[in-house]
XYZ file of C-alpha atoms in Angstrom:
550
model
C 124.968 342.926 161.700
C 122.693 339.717 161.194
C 119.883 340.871 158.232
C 116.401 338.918 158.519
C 114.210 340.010 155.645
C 111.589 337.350 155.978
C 110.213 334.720 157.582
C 109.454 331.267 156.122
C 105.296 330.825 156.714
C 102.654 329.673 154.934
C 105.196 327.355 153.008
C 104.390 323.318 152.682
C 106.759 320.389 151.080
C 104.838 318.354 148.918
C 103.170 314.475 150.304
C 106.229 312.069 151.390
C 106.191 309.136 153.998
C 103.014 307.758 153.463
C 101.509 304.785 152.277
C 100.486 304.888 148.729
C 98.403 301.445 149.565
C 97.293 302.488 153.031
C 96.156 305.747 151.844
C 94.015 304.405 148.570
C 90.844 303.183 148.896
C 89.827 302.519 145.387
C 92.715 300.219 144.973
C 91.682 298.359 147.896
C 88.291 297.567 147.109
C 89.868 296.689 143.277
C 92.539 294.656 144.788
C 89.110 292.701 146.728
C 86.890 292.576 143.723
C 89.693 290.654 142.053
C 89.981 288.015 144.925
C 93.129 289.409 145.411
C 93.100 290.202 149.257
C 95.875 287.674 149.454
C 98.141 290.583 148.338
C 96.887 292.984 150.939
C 99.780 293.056 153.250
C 102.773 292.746 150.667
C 101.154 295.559 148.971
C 100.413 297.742 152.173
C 104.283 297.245 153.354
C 105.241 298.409 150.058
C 103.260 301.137 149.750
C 105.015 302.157 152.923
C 108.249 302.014 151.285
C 107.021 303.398 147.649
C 105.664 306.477 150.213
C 109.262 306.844 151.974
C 110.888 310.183 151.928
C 114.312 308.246 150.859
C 112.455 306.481 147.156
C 110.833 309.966 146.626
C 114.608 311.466 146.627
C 116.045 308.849 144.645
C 113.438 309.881 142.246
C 114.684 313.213 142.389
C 118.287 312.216 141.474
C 117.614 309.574 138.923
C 115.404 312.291 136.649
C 118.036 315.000 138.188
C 121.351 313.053 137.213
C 120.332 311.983 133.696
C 121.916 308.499 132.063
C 125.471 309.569 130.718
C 126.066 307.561 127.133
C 129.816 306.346 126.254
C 130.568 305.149 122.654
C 134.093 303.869 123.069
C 136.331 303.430 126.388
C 139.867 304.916 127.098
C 141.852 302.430 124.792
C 138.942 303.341 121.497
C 137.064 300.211 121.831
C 133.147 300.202 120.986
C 131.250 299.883 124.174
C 127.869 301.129 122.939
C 127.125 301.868 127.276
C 125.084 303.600 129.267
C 125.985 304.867 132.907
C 123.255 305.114 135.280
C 123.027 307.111 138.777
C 122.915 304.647 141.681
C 119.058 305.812 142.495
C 118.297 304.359 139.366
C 119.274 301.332 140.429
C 117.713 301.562 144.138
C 114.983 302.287 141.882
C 115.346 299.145 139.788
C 116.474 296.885 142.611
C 113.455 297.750 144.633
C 110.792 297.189 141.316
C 112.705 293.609 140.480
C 112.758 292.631 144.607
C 109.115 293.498 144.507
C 108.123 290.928 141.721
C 106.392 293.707 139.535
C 107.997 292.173 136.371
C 106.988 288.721 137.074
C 103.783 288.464 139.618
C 101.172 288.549 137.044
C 102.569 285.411 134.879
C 104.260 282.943 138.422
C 101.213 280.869 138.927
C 98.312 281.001 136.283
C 95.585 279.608 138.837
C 96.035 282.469 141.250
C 93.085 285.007 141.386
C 93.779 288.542 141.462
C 97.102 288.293 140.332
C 96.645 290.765 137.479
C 95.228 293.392 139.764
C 98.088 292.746 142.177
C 100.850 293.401 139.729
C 98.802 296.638 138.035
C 98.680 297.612 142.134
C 102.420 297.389 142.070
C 102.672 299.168 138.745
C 100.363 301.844 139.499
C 101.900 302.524 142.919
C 105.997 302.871 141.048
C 104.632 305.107 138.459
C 103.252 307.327 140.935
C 106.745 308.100 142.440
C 109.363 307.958 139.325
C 107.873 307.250 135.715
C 111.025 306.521 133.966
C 112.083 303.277 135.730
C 108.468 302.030 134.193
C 109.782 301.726 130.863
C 111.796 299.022 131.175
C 109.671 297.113 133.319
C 107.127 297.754 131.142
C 108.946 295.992 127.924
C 110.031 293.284 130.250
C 106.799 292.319 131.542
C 105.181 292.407 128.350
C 107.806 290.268 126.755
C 107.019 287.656 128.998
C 103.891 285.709 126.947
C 105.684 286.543 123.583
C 108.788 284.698 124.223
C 106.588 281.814 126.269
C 105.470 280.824 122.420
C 109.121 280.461 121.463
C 110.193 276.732 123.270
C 114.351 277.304 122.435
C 114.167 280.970 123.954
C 112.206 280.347 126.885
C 114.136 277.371 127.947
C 117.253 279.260 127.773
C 115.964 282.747 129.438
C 112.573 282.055 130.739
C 113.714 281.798 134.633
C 116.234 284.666 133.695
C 112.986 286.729 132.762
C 110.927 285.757 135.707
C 113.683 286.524 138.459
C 112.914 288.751 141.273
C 116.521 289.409 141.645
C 118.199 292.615 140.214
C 121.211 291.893 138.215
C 122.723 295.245 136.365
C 126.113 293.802 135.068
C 126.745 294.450 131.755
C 127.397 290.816 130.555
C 126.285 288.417 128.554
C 122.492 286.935 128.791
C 124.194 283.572 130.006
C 126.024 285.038 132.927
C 123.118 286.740 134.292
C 120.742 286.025 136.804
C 117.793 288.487 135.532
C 117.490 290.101 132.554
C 115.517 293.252 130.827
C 114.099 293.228 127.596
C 113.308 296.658 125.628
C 111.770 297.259 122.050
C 113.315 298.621 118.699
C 110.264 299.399 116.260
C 110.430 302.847 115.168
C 112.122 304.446 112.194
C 112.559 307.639 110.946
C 110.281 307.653 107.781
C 107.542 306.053 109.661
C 106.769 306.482 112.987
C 103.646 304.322 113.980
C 103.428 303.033 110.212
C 105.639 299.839 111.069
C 105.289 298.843 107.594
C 107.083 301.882 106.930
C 110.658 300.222 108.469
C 113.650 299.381 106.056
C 115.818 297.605 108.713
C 116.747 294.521 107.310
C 117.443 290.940 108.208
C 119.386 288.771 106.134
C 119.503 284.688 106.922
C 122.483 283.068 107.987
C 122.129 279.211 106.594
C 117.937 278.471 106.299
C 116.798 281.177 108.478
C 113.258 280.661 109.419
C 111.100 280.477 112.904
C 114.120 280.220 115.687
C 116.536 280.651 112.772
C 119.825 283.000 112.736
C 119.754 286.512 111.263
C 122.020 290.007 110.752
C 120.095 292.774 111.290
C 120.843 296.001 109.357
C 119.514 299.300 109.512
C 118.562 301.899 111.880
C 115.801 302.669 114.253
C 115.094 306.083 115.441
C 113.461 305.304 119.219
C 115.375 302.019 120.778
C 114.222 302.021 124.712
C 115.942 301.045 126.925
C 119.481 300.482 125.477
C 121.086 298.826 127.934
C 118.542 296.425 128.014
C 119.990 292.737 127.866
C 118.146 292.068 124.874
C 115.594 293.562 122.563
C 112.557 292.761 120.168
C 113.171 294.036 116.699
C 110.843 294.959 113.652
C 112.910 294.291 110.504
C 112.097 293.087 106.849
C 113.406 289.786 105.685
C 114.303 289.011 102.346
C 110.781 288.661 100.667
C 110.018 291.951 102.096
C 107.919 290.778 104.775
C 108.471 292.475 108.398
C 109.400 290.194 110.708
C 110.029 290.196 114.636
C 113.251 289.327 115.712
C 114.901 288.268 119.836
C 118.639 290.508 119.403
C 120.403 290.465 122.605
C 122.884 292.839 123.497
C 126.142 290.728 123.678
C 126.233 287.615 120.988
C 126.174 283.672 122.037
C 130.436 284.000 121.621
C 130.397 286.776 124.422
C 131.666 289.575 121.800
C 129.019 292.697 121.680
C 126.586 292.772 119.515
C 127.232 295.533 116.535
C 124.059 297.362 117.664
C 125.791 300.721 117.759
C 123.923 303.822 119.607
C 124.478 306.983 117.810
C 123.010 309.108 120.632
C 120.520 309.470 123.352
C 116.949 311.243 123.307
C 117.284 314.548 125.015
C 112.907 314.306 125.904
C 110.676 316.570 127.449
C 110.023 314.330 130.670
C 111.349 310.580 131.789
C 114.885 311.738 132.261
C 116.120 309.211 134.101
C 115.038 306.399 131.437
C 117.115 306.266 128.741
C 115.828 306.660 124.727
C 118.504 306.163 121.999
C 118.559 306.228 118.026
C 120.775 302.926 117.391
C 122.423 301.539 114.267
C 122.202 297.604 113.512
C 125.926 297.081 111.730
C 124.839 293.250 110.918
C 123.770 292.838 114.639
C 123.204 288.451 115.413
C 119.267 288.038 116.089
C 116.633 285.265 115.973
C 113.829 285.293 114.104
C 110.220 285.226 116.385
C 107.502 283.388 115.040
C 107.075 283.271 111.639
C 108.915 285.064 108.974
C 106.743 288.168 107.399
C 104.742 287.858 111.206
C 106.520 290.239 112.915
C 103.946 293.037 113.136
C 101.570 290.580 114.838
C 103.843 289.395 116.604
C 104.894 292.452 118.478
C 101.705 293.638 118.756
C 101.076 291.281 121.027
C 103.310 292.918 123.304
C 102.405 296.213 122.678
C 98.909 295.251 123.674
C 100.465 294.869 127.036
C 102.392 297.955 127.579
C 99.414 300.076 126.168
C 97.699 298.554 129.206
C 100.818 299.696 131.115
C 100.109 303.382 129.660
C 96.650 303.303 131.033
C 97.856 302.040 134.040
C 100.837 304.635 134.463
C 98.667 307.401 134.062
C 96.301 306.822 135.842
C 99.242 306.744 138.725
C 100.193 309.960 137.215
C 96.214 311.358 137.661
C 96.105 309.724 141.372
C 99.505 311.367 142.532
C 98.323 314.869 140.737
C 95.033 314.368 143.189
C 97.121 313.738 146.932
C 99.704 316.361 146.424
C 97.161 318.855 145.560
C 94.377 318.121 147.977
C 97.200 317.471 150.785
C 98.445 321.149 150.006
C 95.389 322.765 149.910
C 94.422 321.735 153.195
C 98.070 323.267 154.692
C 98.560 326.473 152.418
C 96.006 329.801 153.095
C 95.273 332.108 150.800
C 92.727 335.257 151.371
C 91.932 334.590 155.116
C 91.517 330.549 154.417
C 92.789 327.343 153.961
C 92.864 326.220 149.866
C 90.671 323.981 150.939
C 87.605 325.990 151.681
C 87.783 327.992 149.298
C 85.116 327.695 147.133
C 86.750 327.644 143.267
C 89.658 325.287 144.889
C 86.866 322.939 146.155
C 85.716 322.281 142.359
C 89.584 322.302 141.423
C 89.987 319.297 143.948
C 86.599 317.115 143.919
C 87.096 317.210 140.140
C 90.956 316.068 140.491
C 89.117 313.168 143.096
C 87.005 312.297 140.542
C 89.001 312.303 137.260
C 91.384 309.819 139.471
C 89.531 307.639 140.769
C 87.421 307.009 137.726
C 90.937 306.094 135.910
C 91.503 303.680 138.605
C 88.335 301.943 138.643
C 88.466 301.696 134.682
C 92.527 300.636 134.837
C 91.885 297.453 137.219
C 88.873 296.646 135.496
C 90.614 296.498 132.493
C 93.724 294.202 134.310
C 91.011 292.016 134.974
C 90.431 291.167 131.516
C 94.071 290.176 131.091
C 94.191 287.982 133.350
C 90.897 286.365 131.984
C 91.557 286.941 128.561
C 90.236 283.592 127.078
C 87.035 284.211 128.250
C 85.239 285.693 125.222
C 83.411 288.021 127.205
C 86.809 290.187 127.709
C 88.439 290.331 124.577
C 86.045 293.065 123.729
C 87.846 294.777 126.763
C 91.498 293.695 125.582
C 90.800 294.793 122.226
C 88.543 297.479 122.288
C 88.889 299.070 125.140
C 92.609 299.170 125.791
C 93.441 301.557 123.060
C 89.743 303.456 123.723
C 91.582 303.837 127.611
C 95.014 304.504 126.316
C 93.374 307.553 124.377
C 91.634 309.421 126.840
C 92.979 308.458 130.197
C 96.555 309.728 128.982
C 94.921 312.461 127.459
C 93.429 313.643 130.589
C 97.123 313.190 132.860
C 98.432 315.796 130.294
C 96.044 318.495 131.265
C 95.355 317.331 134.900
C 98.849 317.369 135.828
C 99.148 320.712 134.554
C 96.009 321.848 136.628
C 97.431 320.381 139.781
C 101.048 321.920 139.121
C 98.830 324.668 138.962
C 97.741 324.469 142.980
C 100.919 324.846 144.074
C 101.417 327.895 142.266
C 104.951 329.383 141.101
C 106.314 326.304 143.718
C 104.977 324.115 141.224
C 105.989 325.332 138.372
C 109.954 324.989 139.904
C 111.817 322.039 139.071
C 112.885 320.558 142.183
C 109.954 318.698 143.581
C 107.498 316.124 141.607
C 104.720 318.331 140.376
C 106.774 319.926 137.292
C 108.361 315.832 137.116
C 104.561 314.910 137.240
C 103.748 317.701 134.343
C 106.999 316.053 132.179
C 105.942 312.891 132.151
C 102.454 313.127 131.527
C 103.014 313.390 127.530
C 105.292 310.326 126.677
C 101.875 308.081 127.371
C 99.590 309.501 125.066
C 102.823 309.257 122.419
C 104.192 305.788 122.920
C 103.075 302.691 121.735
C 101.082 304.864 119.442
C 99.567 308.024 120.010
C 96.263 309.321 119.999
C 95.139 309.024 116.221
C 96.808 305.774 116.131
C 94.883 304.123 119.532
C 91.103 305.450 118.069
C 91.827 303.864 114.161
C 92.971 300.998 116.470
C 89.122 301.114 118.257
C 87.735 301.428 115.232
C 89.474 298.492 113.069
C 88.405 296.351 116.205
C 85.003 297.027 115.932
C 85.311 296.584 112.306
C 86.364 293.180 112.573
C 84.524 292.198 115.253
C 80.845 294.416 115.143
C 79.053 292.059 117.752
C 82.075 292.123 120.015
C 81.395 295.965 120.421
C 77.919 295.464 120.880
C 78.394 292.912 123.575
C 80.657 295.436 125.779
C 77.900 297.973 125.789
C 74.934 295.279 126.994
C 77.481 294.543 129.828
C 77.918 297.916 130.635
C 74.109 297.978 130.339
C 73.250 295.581 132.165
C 76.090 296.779 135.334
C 74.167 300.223 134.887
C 71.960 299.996 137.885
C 69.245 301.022 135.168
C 71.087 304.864 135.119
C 69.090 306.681 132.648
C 71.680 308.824 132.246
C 74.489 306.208 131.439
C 71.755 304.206 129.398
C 71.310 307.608 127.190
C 75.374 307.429 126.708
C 75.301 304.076 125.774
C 71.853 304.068 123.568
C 74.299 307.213 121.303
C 77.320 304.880 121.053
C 74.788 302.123 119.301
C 74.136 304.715 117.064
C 76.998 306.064 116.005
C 78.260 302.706 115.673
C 75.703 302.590 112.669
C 77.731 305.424 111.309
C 79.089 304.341 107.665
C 82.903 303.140 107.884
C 84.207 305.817 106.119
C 82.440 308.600 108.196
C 83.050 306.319 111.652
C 86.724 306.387 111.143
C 87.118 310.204 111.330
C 84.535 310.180 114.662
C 86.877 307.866 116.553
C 88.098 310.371 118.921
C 85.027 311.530 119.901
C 83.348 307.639 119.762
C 86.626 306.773 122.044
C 86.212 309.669 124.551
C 82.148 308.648 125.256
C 82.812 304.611 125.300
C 85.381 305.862 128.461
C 83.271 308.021 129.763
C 80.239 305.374 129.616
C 82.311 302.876 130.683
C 83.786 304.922 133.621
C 80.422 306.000 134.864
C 79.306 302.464 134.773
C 82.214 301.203 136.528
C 81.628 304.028 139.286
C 77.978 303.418 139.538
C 78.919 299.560 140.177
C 81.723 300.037 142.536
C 82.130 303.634 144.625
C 80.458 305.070 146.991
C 76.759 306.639 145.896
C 78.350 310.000 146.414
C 81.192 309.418 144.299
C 79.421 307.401 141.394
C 76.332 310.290 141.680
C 79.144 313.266 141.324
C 81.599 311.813 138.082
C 77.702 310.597 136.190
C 76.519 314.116 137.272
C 79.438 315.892 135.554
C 80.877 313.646 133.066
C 77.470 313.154 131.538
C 76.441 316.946 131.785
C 76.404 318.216 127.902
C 77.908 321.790 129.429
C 80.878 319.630 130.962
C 84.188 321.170 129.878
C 87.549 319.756 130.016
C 88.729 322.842 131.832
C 89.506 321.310 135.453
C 86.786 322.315 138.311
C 84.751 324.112 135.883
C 81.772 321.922 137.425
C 78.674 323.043 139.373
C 79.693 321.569 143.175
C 76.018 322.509 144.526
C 74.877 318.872 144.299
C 78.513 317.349 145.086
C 79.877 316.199 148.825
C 82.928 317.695 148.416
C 84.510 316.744 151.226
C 83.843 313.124 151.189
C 85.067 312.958 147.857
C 88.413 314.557 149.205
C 88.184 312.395 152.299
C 87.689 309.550 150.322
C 90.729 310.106 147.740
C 93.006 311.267 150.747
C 92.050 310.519 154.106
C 92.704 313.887 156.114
């Protein structure tokens, strides 16, 4: 007897094969604005292939088939490795082929070339987040160890290789390499200054000087990274940044021993480890008792990276949902029409592409960051962006998990992946209280830098009453005493965004676009509670059109 209780209808796989480029029209019109049209087609073939049903199911195995960590090998010899699943390195191949660690530093005269590597960037993170780590710390390695002449002799062309090399070997025997970072301790957290890791000279020590490192650090991504950028105090107790690479210049290993990888929420296929330095062999960056600055400097990169990578995260939320609410019925129509689901999705549109706008405006800056006019954007901005934008993945990933309903909420398609991930960017490379002290120490050093960022976005207005009311309260509060400032920096972080989102809008999208995010972002009743906007004055569906051409 053959039983048939049901039928499959009414049932709809989440977005694959299609073009992530093709398909994204406020990344297009970035990509222009940047003179960087001569990136169009590269990026449009791989936005094909980023799209493809076969990189969305290696995403599914990397995150699926977690790294496996072994301490010694058959015969008890310290091996300190980590075993990856081959989609994490079709992952990793097809990132390093594509030049996403390297395109933004090849040729310095090239226009746009900022914008074309944060298209890359943002494209990745919208399929599998955890391969973005360490191309993150890679990339934004690149201009700290360009200061150090000995280093970037020896590894430079190893850093800037678009070939994928995942031996396990020493630095000299490669033909690409990955950096990572090892900052964080225990007792401290963001407070750097916090660290007891120690670094003891061997001979003189000094800038490009030999060093054991001993200590601990409690996150050390990615560990099988060929090197890594350390935070550890020298001898007059000043912390100092130093290059220690995973195998030492005599081709034994390096005593960095891992005690044991991070079992995290989300970016499962990445690995996280606590590591112990047992006199590991390093070289001191820069100069001794510098090292905070020092990797600041590359922090100030991957925060950008964290902007960038959710805002990927907020753009991916936006197509599966809209492209599932126009399949799926529910109560005699499709999603789509459906009134409530009409605010859930134009707001999703919105909330996405006003990320995007402010994330390429802000990789513009980078790559003209000696202009004066931008550092205000580097410095103030970045962690202002880093604050809210990852903020907002958390809670609009969960809304659009949401619009797939219990399907969503299962763990074998991207939406629940999507929900993971959203967290470990508002959390690393300092989290939320750390990013608005950050705005607010910039502005304290540099007053008439602040002031200059909101007479651009003044003057790029259009003469918006609206924005020039947002803008007219951020002068003010920026008149707020120091003391009383400080503890408004979340909320003086969340309205420079805003203002600076709505400006960016009402320079660059579509009247209908730019009218609907000023309209509701700018609306004192506006809620953070997704779709809880008033659609009567929005065009709904060319906002949806527009974010995800039907």
């Amino acid at each position: 007897m053959s039983w048939q209780t049901h039928e499959i209808s009414n049932q709809f796989d989440e977005l694959q094969n299609y073009n992530l480029y093709a398909t994204d029209a406020p990344l297009r019109e970035a990509l222009e604005r940047a003179d960087g049209g001569w990136a169009g087609d590269e990026l449009a073939a791989y936005g094909a292939t980023l799209g493809a049903a076969q990189t969305w199911r290696w995403a599914d195995e990397a995150n699926k088939h977690k790294p496996e960590f072994d301490a010694f090998d058959a015969r008890g010899r310290r091996i300190d490795r980590v075993d990856f699943h081959p989609s994490w390195h079709a992952l990793m191949r097809m990132h390093r082929e594509a030049g996403s660690v390297s395109l933004a530093f090849r040729n310095p005269q090239q226009r746009g070339r900022w914008t074309a590597w944060a298209a890359h960037f943002y494209m990745e993170g919208q399929v599998e987040a955890g391969s973005m780590c360490p191309l993150s710390m890679t990339q934004a390695s690149i201009p700290v160890l360009r200061k150090e002449p000995g280093l970037w002799a020896t590894y430079g062309d190893k850093l800037m290789s678009s070939t994928y090399d995942a031996r396990d070997l020493p630095i000299e025997q490669k033909s690409s390499i990955w950096i990572g970072m090892g900052m964080t301790e225990k007792q401290g957290g963001s407070d750097v200054r916090a660290n007891t890791t120690t670094a003891t000279a061997i001979g003189a020590g000094g800038r490009g000087g030999e060093y054991l490192i001993r200590g601990h650090k409690w996150f050390f991504s990615a560990p099988m990274c060929d090197a890594h950028l350390v935070v550890a105090r020298t001898a007059d107790g000043g912390p100092s940044c130093f290059f220690v690479p995973r195998w030492k210049p005599d081709g034994t290993k390096n005593p960095v021993h891992i005690q044991r990888l991070k079992e995290k929420v989300g970016n499962r296929s990445n690995s996280s480890s606590e590591v112990e330095f047992q006199d590991a062999w390093g070289i001191l960056l820069g100069e001794e008792g510098r090292g905070i600055p020092t990797i600041i400097e590359m922090a100030t990169y991957t925060r950008l990276h964290c902007v960038i990578g959710s805002a990927a995260m907020l753009r991916q939320a936006a197509v599966q949902a809209i492209a599932y609410a126009r399949q799926r019925k529910a109560f005699g129509n499709v999603l789509v029409r459906q009134p409530l689901m009409r605010g859930v999705l134009a707001d999703l549109a919105l909330e996405s592409e006003a990320a995007t706008v402010l994330a390429m405006r802000l990789a513009q800056a980078y790559e003209n960051g000696d202009d004066p006019a931008q550092r205000a954007w580097k410095r103030v901005m970045t962690p202002a962006a880093k604050f809210w934008v990852c903020k907002r993945a958390v809670e609009v990933t969960g809304e659009a998990m949401e619009v797939f309903g219990g399907n969503g909420y299962v763990d074998n398609g991207p939406m629940a992946r999507l929900f993971r991930e959203a967290p470990v960017n508002s959390i690393w490379e300092g989290s939320g209280n750390v990013m608005c002290l950050d705005v607010m120490r910039a502005i304290g050093r540099e007053p008439q830098a602040a002031f200059e960022l909101l007479d651009e976005l003044q003057r790029n207005a259009q003469g918006d009453a609206r924005i020039a009311g947002e803008l007219q309260a951020l002068r003010d509060l920026l008149a707020t005493p120091p003391d009383a400032l400080e503890g408004l920096g979340r909320r003086f972080a969340q309205r420079l965004v805003l203002a600076a989102q709505a400006t960016l809008m009402r320079q660059h999208a579509p009247a209908f676009a730019a009218d609907a995010f000023i309209a509701t972002r700018l609306d004192p009743q506006w809620g953070r509670v997704v779709g809880a906007v008033d659609t009567r004055g929005i065009d709904v569906d060319a906002l949806l059109q527009r974010a995800l051409p039907a």
